[in-house]
Amino acid sequence: DAKTTQPNSMESNEEEPVHLPCNHSTISGTDYIHWYRQLPSQGPEYVIHGLTSNVNNRMASLAIAEDRKSSTLILHRATLRDAAVYYCILRDSNTNAGKSTFGDGTTLTVKP
Amino acid sequence: EAEVAQSPRYKITEKSQAVAFWCDPISGHATLYWYRQILGQGPELLVQFQDESVVDDSQLPKDRFSAERLKGVDSTLKIQPAELGDSAMYLCASSLGGDRTDTQYFGPGTRLTVL
C-alpha cells in the first residue's frame, strides 16, 4: 500500500484558517486521496476526497499538488469543534479498493 | 441521519475469557469493515466483508479472532481467548460498496479492556 506522511501535531487559533499537509510520494495514478477526522471518543468521520483536481465541500477544501505527491486539507475558519485527529488516506484500486490504511494522523489543537 | 450501531460501547473482561462485539451497518450498505484502534494510533483493518463474503482478513489473528456476517447485514466479531494486548477500541464501519471513492461511515466503537 502507498504510504502517507503527516506531522504529528499542529496548533491553530480559533476562526483562523488551518492547512494540514500530507505527503504521499509513492502515490499511483489511480489512488484517491481521502481525509477523515476523529473527534475525541468517537469513530472517524469522512471529511473530503479527491483524485487530481482541488475539491471543496461544506466542511473543508482539498488542494492536490500537480504531481499528486502531496495534498493539503484546508479548514477555512477553525472552530473549537474542529479539534481532532486528521487522517490522510490513499485508496488503492489495484489491491483492495475499499481498504483504508490509516497512519497515526495529525492531532489538531484549536486555541480560543 | 442513518448511523452504524455498535454494542456494547464498553467491555471489561479478564484474559482467557471470550468476548463478542456486534455491529449493525447502515441499511443498504454492502460492505462492512472491522477495525482495531490501539490508543494513540490510527485504526487498523481486521476484516472486510462484501455482503456475507470475506474480502480481506489478512490482518485478523485467526487463532483467536473470528468474524461473521451470516445474512449480509449485521456482523459479530469474537475474541477467544482474550489477551492483555487485545485492549483497544474496536470500530465497525460500512459503505455502499468497496469502491475507492466510497465513503466509510464509522460507528462509535466498543472500548475493550482486558485485565
PDB file of C-alpha atoms in Angstrom:
ATOM      1  CA  ASP A   1       0.000   0.000   0.000  1.00  0.00           C
ATOM      2  CA  ALA A   2       1.181   3.517  -0.771  1.00  0.00           C
ATOM      3  CA  LYS A   3       2.177   5.403   2.406  1.00  0.00           C
ATOM      4  CA  THR A   4       1.267   8.841   3.689  1.00  0.00           C
ATOM      5  CA  THR A   5       3.293  11.087   5.992  1.00  0.00           C
ATOM      6  CA  GLN A   6       1.703  13.706   8.224  1.00  0.00           C
ATOM      7  CA  PRO A   7       3.027  15.916  11.034  1.00  0.00           C
ATOM      8  CA  ASN A   8       2.211  14.527  14.466  1.00  0.00           C
ATOM      9  CA  SER A   9       0.562  17.692  15.700  1.00  0.00           C
ATOM     10  CA  MET A  10      -0.461  21.226  14.718  1.00  0.00           C
ATOM     11  CA  GLU A  11      -1.970  24.178  16.525  1.00  0.00           C
ATOM     12  CA  SER A  12      -4.347  26.836  15.305  1.00  0.00           C
ATOM     13  CA  ASN A  13      -6.224  29.789  16.692  1.00  0.00           C
ATOM     14  CA  GLU A  14      -9.979  29.810  16.591  1.00  0.00           C
ATOM     15  CA  GLU A  15     -11.509  31.442  13.473  1.00  0.00           C
ATOM     16  CA  GLU A  16      -8.205  31.296  11.578  1.00  0.00           C
ATOM     17  CA  PRO A  17      -7.538  29.064   8.547  1.00  0.00           C
ATOM     18  CA  VAL A  18      -5.692  25.788   9.040  1.00  0.00           C
ATOM     19  CA  HIS A  19      -3.602  23.991   6.434  1.00  0.00           C
ATOM     20  CA  LEU A  20      -2.944  20.338   7.213  1.00  0.00           C
ATOM     21  CA  PRO A  21      -0.270  18.800   4.955  1.00  0.00           C
ATOM     22  CA  CYS A  22       0.122  15.230   3.758  1.00  0.00           C
ATOM     23  CA  ASN A  23       2.955  13.726   1.741  1.00  0.00           C
ATOM     24  CA  HIS A  24       2.318  10.700  -0.451  1.00  0.00           C
ATOM     25  CA  SER A  25       5.317  10.476  -2.755  1.00  0.00           C
ATOM     26  CA  THR A  26       4.601   6.856  -3.824  1.00  0.00           C
ATOM     27  CA  ILE A  27       1.016   7.523  -4.889  1.00  0.00           C
ATOM     28  CA  SER A  28      -0.088   5.737  -8.038  1.00  0.00           C
ATOM     29  CA  GLY A  29      -2.094   7.307 -10.819  1.00  0.00           C
ATOM     30  CA  THR A  30      -5.381   5.715  -9.759  1.00  0.00           C
ATOM     31  CA  ASP A  31      -5.170   6.251  -5.980  1.00  0.00           C
ATOM     32  CA  TYR A  32      -7.799   8.502  -4.469  1.00  0.00           C
ATOM     33  CA  ILE A  33      -6.819  10.777  -1.589  1.00  0.00           C
ATOM     34  CA  HIS A  34      -9.239  10.679   1.339  1.00  0.00           C
ATOM     35  CA  TRP A  35      -9.314  12.656   4.570  1.00  0.00           C
ATOM     36  CA  TYR A  36     -11.077  11.539   7.710  1.00  0.00           C
ATOM     37  CA  ARG A  37     -11.067  13.048  11.168  1.00  0.00           C
ATOM     38  CA  GLN A  38     -11.668  11.565  14.588  1.00  0.00           C
ATOM     39  CA  LEU A  39     -13.101  13.666  17.351  1.00  0.00           C
ATOM     40  CA  PRO A  40     -12.347  12.590  20.936  1.00  0.00           C
ATOM     41  CA  SER A  41     -14.165   9.412  21.962  1.00  0.00           C
ATOM     42  CA  GLN A  42     -15.809   8.999  18.544  1.00  0.00           C
ATOM     43  CA  GLY A  43     -15.267   6.927  15.426  1.00  0.00           C
ATOM     44  CA  PRO A  44     -13.613   8.580  12.408  1.00  0.00           C
ATOM     45  CA  GLU A  45     -15.792  10.650  10.110  1.00  0.00           C
ATOM     46  CA  TYR A  46     -15.379  11.453   6.433  1.00  0.00           C
ATOM     47  CA  VAL A  47     -14.149  14.911   5.512  1.00  0.00           C
ATOM     48  CA  ILE A  48     -13.334  15.002   1.804  1.00  0.00           C
ATOM     49  CA  HIS A  49     -11.699  13.092  -1.059  1.00  0.00           C
ATOM     50  CA  GLY A  50     -10.209  13.807  -4.471  1.00  0.00           C
ATOM     51  CA  LEU A  51      -8.147  12.418  -7.339  1.00  0.00           C
ATOM     52  CA  THR A  52      -6.421  15.244  -9.214  1.00  0.00           C
ATOM     53  CA  SER A  53      -8.414  18.451  -9.035  1.00  0.00           C
ATOM     54  CA  ASN A  54      -8.933  20.584  -5.952  1.00  0.00           C
ATOM     55  CA  VAL A  55     -12.192  19.827  -4.157  1.00  0.00           C
ATOM     56  CA  ASN A  56     -14.483  21.848  -1.919  1.00  0.00           C
ATOM     57  CA  ASN A  57     -17.342  20.834   0.334  1.00  0.00           C
ATOM     58  CA  ARG A  58     -19.138  22.313   3.309  1.00  0.00           C
ATOM     59  CA  MET A  59     -16.522  21.038   5.737  1.00  0.00           C
ATOM     60  CA  ALA A  60     -13.221  21.773   4.026  1.00  0.00           C
ATOM     61  CA  SER A  61     -11.185  22.158   0.857  1.00  0.00           C
ATOM     62  CA  LEU A  62      -8.636  19.732  -0.541  1.00  0.00           C
ATOM     63  CA  ALA A  63      -5.701  21.088  -2.507  1.00  0.00           C
ATOM     64  CA  ILE A  64      -3.790  18.463  -4.506  1.00  0.00           C
ATOM     65  CA  ALA A  65      -0.322  19.181  -5.873  1.00  0.00           C
ATOM     66  CA  GLU A  66       0.096  18.982  -9.618  1.00  0.00           C
ATOM     67  CA  ASP A  67       2.402  15.942  -9.332  1.00  0.00           C
ATOM     68  CA  ARG A  68      -0.015  14.443  -6.723  1.00  0.00           C
ATOM     69  CA  LYS A  69       2.844  13.690  -4.345  1.00  0.00           C
ATOM     70  CA  SER A  70       1.309  15.864  -1.655  1.00  0.00           C
ATOM     71  CA  SER A  71      -2.015  17.341  -0.645  1.00  0.00           C
ATOM     72  CA  THR A  72      -3.328  19.856   1.869  1.00  0.00           C
ATOM     73  CA  LEU A  73      -6.574  19.841   3.795  1.00  0.00           C
ATOM     74  CA  ILE A  74      -7.791  23.381   4.377  1.00  0.00           C
ATOM     75  CA  LEU A  75     -10.193  24.336   7.149  1.00  0.00           C
ATOM     76  CA  HIS A  76     -11.186  27.889   6.295  1.00  0.00           C
ATOM     77  CA  ARG A  77     -12.167  29.034   9.802  1.00  0.00           C
ATOM     78  CA  ALA A  78     -11.192  26.693  12.599  1.00  0.00           C
ATOM     79  CA  THR A  79     -13.610  26.262  15.460  1.00  0.00           C
ATOM     80  CA  LEU A  80     -13.092  24.530  18.783  1.00  0.00           C
ATOM     81  CA  ARG A  81     -15.166  21.653  17.409  1.00  0.00           C
ATOM     82  CA  ASP A  82     -12.505  21.062  14.736  1.00  0.00           C
ATOM     83  CA  ALA A  83     -10.025  19.839  17.354  1.00  0.00           C
ATOM     84  CA  ALA A  84      -9.451  16.247  16.283  1.00  0.00           C
ATOM     85  CA  VAL A  85      -7.000  13.785  14.755  1.00  0.00           C
ATOM     86  CA  TYR A  86      -6.946  14.197  10.976  1.00  0.00           C
ATOM     87  CA  TYR A  87      -6.014  11.219   8.802  1.00  0.00           C
ATOM     88  CA  CYS A  88      -4.834  11.345   5.206  1.00  0.00           C
ATOM     89  CA  ILE A  89      -5.502   8.025   3.426  1.00  0.00           C
ATOM     90  CA  LEU A  90      -4.863   6.632  -0.042  1.00  0.00           C
ATOM     91  CA  ARG A  91      -7.408   4.268  -1.522  1.00  0.00           C
ATOM     92  CA  ASP A  92      -5.705   1.926  -3.961  1.00  0.00           C
ATOM     93  CA  SER A  93      -7.766   0.411  -6.753  1.00  0.00           C
ATOM     94  CA  ASN A  94      -5.077  -2.155  -7.565  1.00  0.00           C
ATOM     95  CA  THR A  95      -5.473  -4.138  -4.361  1.00  0.00           C
ATOM     96  CA  ASN A  96      -8.460  -3.805  -2.074  1.00  0.00           C
ATOM     97  CA  ALA A  97     -10.025  -0.530  -3.196  1.00  0.00           C
ATOM     98  CA  GLY A  98     -12.259  -0.364  -0.153  1.00  0.00           C
ATOM     99  CA  LYS A  99      -9.416  -0.653   2.317  1.00  0.00           C
ATOM    100  CA  SER A 100      -8.377   2.457   4.213  1.00  0.00           C
ATOM    101  CA  THR A 101      -4.837   2.246   5.625  1.00  0.00           C
ATOM    102  CA  PHE A 102      -4.663   4.779   8.434  1.00  0.00           C
ATOM    103  CA  GLY A 103      -1.403   6.225   9.702  1.00  0.00           C
ATOM    104  CA  ASP A 104      -1.169   7.972  13.058  1.00  0.00           C
ATOM    105  CA  GLY A 105      -2.607  11.233  11.705  1.00  0.00           C
ATOM    106  CA  THR A 106      -2.178  14.860  12.767  1.00  0.00           C
ATOM    107  CA  THR A 107      -3.591  15.969  16.088  1.00  0.00           C
ATOM    108  CA  LEU A 108      -5.045  19.458  15.619  1.00  0.00           C
ATOM    109  CA  THR A 109      -5.373  21.674  18.662  1.00  0.00           C
ATOM    110  CA  VAL A 110      -7.538  24.785  18.325  1.00  0.00           C
ATOM    111  CA  LYS A 111      -6.904  27.560  20.808  1.00  0.00           C
ATOM    112  CA  PRO A 112      -9.670  30.010  21.732  1.00  0.00           C
TER     113      PRO A 112
ATOM    114  CA  GLU B   1     -29.397  10.515   9.516  1.00  0.00           C
ATOM    115  CA  ALA B   2     -28.673   6.758   9.452  1.00  0.00           C
ATOM    116  CA  GLU B   3     -25.819   5.578  11.647  1.00  0.00           C
ATOM    117  CA  VAL B   4     -23.718   2.493  12.247  1.00  0.00           C
ATOM    118  CA  ALA B   5     -24.704   0.916  15.546  1.00  0.00           C
ATOM    119  CA  GLN B   6     -22.327  -0.996  17.790  1.00  0.00           C
ATOM    120  CA  SER B   7     -22.741  -2.754  21.106  1.00  0.00           C
ATOM    121  CA  PRO B   8     -21.619  -2.878  23.763  1.00  0.00           C
ATOM    122  CA  ARG B   9     -19.946   0.515  24.000  1.00  0.00           C
ATOM    123  CA  TYR B  10     -17.628  -0.678  26.763  1.00  0.00           C
ATOM    124  CA  LYS B  11     -16.498  -4.161  27.748  1.00  0.00           C
ATOM    125  CA  ILE B  12     -14.213  -5.227  30.573  1.00  0.00           C
ATOM    126  CA  THR B  13     -13.095  -8.831  30.656  1.00  0.00           C
ATOM    127  CA  GLU B  14     -10.394 -10.994  32.134  1.00  0.00           C
ATOM    128  CA  LYS B  15      -7.746 -12.607  29.998  1.00  0.00           C
ATOM    129  CA  SER B  16      -8.633 -16.030  28.605  1.00  0.00           C
ATOM    130  CA  GLN B  17     -12.338 -15.137  28.553  1.00  0.00           C
ATOM    131  CA  ALA B  18     -14.407 -14.910  25.377  1.00  0.00           C
ATOM    132  CA  VAL B  19     -15.854 -11.589  24.168  1.00  0.00           C
ATOM    133  CA  ALA B  20     -18.134 -10.667  21.302  1.00  0.00           C
ATOM    134  CA  PHE B  21     -18.958  -7.370  19.631  1.00  0.00           C
ATOM    135  CA  TRP B  22     -21.946  -6.618  17.448  1.00  0.00           C
ATOM    136  CA  CYS B  23     -22.318  -4.197  14.557  1.00  0.00           C
ATOM    137  CA  ASP B  24     -25.381  -3.116  12.575  1.00  0.00           C
ATOM    138  CA  PRO B  25     -24.360  -1.193   9.430  1.00  0.00           C
ATOM    139  CA  ILE B  26     -26.333   1.462   7.630  1.00  0.00           C
ATOM    140  CA  SER B  27     -29.209  -0.125   5.740  1.00  0.00           C
ATOM    141  CA  GLY B  28     -28.287  -0.977   2.165  1.00  0.00           C
ATOM    142  CA  HIS B  29     -24.543  -0.896   2.723  1.00  0.00           C
ATOM    143  CA  ALA B  30     -22.982  -3.988   1.173  1.00  0.00           C
ATOM    144  CA  THR B  31     -19.503  -3.523   2.610  1.00  0.00           C
ATOM    145  CA  LEU B  32     -18.728  -3.862   6.309  1.00  0.00           C
ATOM    146  CA  TYR B  33     -15.381  -3.342   7.998  1.00  0.00           C
ATOM    147  CA  TRP B  34     -13.986  -4.151  11.445  1.00  0.00           C
ATOM    148  CA  TYR B  35     -11.030  -2.061  12.601  1.00  0.00           C
ATOM    149  CA  ARG B  36      -8.928  -2.191  15.773  1.00  0.00           C
ATOM    150  CA  GLN B  37      -7.524   1.034  17.185  1.00  0.00           C
ATOM    151  CA  ILE B  38      -4.847   0.957  19.858  1.00  0.00           C
ATOM    152  CA  LEU B  39      -4.648   4.120  21.960  1.00  0.00           C
ATOM    153  CA  GLY B  40      -2.601   6.788  20.199  1.00  0.00           C
ATOM    154  CA  GLN B  41      -2.588   5.014  16.836  1.00  0.00           C
ATOM    155  CA  GLY B  42      -4.758   5.042  13.745  1.00  0.00           C
ATOM    156  CA  PRO B  43      -7.323   2.301  13.079  1.00  0.00           C
ATOM    157  CA  GLU B  44      -6.074  -0.955  11.550  1.00  0.00           C
ATOM    158  CA  LEU B  45      -8.324  -3.055   9.316  1.00  0.00           C
ATOM    159  CA  LEU B  46      -9.027  -6.506  10.751  1.00  0.00           C
ATOM    160  CA  VAL B  47     -11.635  -7.822   8.319  1.00  0.00           C
ATOM    161  CA  GLN B  48     -13.740  -6.585   5.420  1.00  0.00           C
ATOM    162  CA  PHE B  49     -16.977  -8.148   4.175  1.00  0.00           C
ATOM    163  CA  GLN B  50     -18.730  -7.691   0.858  1.00  0.00           C
ATOM    164  CA  ASP B  51     -22.259  -8.873   1.646  1.00  0.00           C
ATOM    165  CA  GLU B  52     -21.648 -12.127   3.544  1.00  0.00           C
ATOM    166  CA  SER B  53     -18.255 -12.892   1.988  1.00  0.00           C
ATOM    167  CA  VAL B  54     -14.863 -12.017   3.456  1.00  0.00           C
ATOM    168  CA  VAL B  55     -12.877  -9.766   1.103  1.00  0.00           C
ATOM    169  CA  ASP B  56      -9.830  -9.142   3.280  1.00  0.00           C
ATOM    170  CA  ASP B  57      -8.890 -10.731   6.600  1.00  0.00           C
ATOM    171  CA  SER B  58      -5.133 -10.592   6.173  1.00  0.00           C
ATOM    172  CA  GLN B  59      -4.606  -8.750   9.481  1.00  0.00           C
ATOM    173  CA  LEU B  60      -7.072 -10.794  11.529  1.00  0.00           C
ATOM    174  CA  PRO B  61      -5.341 -13.002  14.150  1.00  0.00           C
ATOM    175  CA  LYS B  62      -7.230 -16.093  13.138  1.00  0.00           C
ATOM    176  CA  ASP B  63      -6.062 -18.245  16.022  1.00  0.00           C
ATOM    177  CA  ARG B  64      -8.235 -16.221  18.398  1.00  0.00           C
ATOM    178  CA  PHE B  65     -10.393 -13.824  16.354  1.00  0.00           C
ATOM    179  CA  SER B  66     -13.384 -14.723  14.229  1.00  0.00           C
ATOM    180  CA  ALA B  67     -15.906 -12.618  12.360  1.00  0.00           C
ATOM    181  CA  GLU B  68     -19.138 -13.427  10.618  1.00  0.00           C
ATOM    182  CA  ARG B  69     -21.846 -11.662   8.654  1.00  0.00           C
ATOM    183  CA  LEU B  70     -24.226 -14.529   8.060  1.00  0.00           C
ATOM    184  CA  LYS B  71     -27.098 -12.778   6.251  1.00  0.00           C
ATOM    185  CA  GLY B  72     -25.029  -9.985   4.809  1.00  0.00           C
ATOM    186  CA  VAL B  73     -26.456  -7.442   7.231  1.00  0.00           C
ATOM    187  CA  ASP B  74     -25.233  -7.258  10.823  1.00  0.00           C
ATOM    188  CA  SER B  75     -21.942  -8.716  11.965  1.00  0.00           C
ATOM    189  CA  THR B  76     -20.273 -10.185  15.032  1.00  0.00           C
ATOM    190  CA  LEU B  77     -16.574 -10.082  15.936  1.00  0.00           C
ATOM    191  CA  LYS B  78     -15.423 -12.592  18.542  1.00  0.00           C
ATOM    192  CA  ILE B  79     -12.223 -12.984  20.503  1.00  0.00           C
ATOM    193  CA  GLN B  80     -11.499 -16.252  22.274  1.00  0.00           C
ATOM    194  CA  PRO B  81      -9.459 -16.280  24.416  1.00  0.00           C
ATOM    195  CA  ALA B  82      -8.847 -12.603  25.076  1.00  0.00           C
ATOM    196  CA  GLU B  83      -5.278 -11.488  25.828  1.00  0.00           C
ATOM    197  CA  LEU B  84      -3.977  -8.377  27.565  1.00  0.00           C
ATOM    198  CA  GLY B  85      -2.758  -6.999  24.227  1.00  0.00           C
ATOM    199  CA  ASP B  86      -6.288  -7.048  22.837  1.00  0.00           C
ATOM    200  CA  SER B  87      -7.213  -3.990  24.893  1.00  0.00           C
ATOM    201  CA  ALA B  88      -8.231  -1.452  22.263  1.00  0.00           C
ATOM    202  CA  MET B  89     -11.147   0.287  20.556  1.00  0.00           C
ATOM    203  CA  TYR B  90     -12.957  -1.930  18.051  1.00  0.00           C
ATOM    204  CA  LEU B  91     -14.590   0.101  15.296  1.00  0.00           C
ATOM    205  CA  CYS B  92     -17.146  -1.038  12.771  1.00  0.00           C
ATOM    206  CA  ALA B  93     -17.694   0.841   9.521  1.00  0.00           C
ATOM    207  CA  SER B  94     -19.870   0.386   6.460  1.00  0.00           C
ATOM    208  CA  SER B  95     -20.028   1.696   2.913  1.00  0.00           C
ATOM    209  CA  LEU B  96     -22.287   1.250  -0.092  1.00  0.00           C
ATOM    210  CA  GLY B  97     -19.636  -0.751  -1.911  1.00  0.00           C
ATOM    211  CA  GLY B  98     -15.911  -1.357  -1.803  1.00  0.00           C
ATOM    212  CA  ASP B  99     -15.002   1.227  -4.413  1.00  0.00           C
ATOM    213  CA  ARG B 100     -12.081   3.617  -3.864  1.00  0.00           C
ATOM    214  CA  THR B 101     -14.465   6.594  -3.911  1.00  0.00           C
ATOM    215  CA  ASP B 102     -16.937   5.225  -1.366  1.00  0.00           C
ATOM    216  CA  THR B 103     -17.335   6.981   1.949  1.00  0.00           C
ATOM    217  CA  GLN B 104     -16.915   4.792   5.017  1.00  0.00           C
ATOM    218  CA  TYR B 105     -19.264   5.512   7.908  1.00  0.00           C
ATOM    219  CA  PHE B 106     -17.952   4.553  11.318  1.00  0.00           C
ATOM    220  CA  GLY B 107     -19.804   3.539  14.436  1.00  0.00           C
ATOM    221  CA  PRO B 108     -18.933   4.831  17.922  1.00  0.00           C
ATOM    222  CA  GLY B 109     -16.788   1.785  18.692  1.00  0.00           C
ATOM    223  CA  THR B 110     -16.501  -0.726  21.519  1.00  0.00           C
ATOM    224  CA  ARG B 111     -13.797   0.003  24.097  1.00  0.00           C
ATOM    225  CA  LEU B 112     -12.359  -3.333  25.283  1.00  0.00           C
ATOM    226  CA  THR B 113     -10.276  -3.602  28.423  1.00  0.00           C
ATOM    227  CA  VAL B 114      -8.648  -6.950  29.194  1.00  0.00           C
ATOM    228  CA  LEU B 115      -7.497  -7.403  32.797  1.00  0.00           C
TER     229      LEU B 115
END
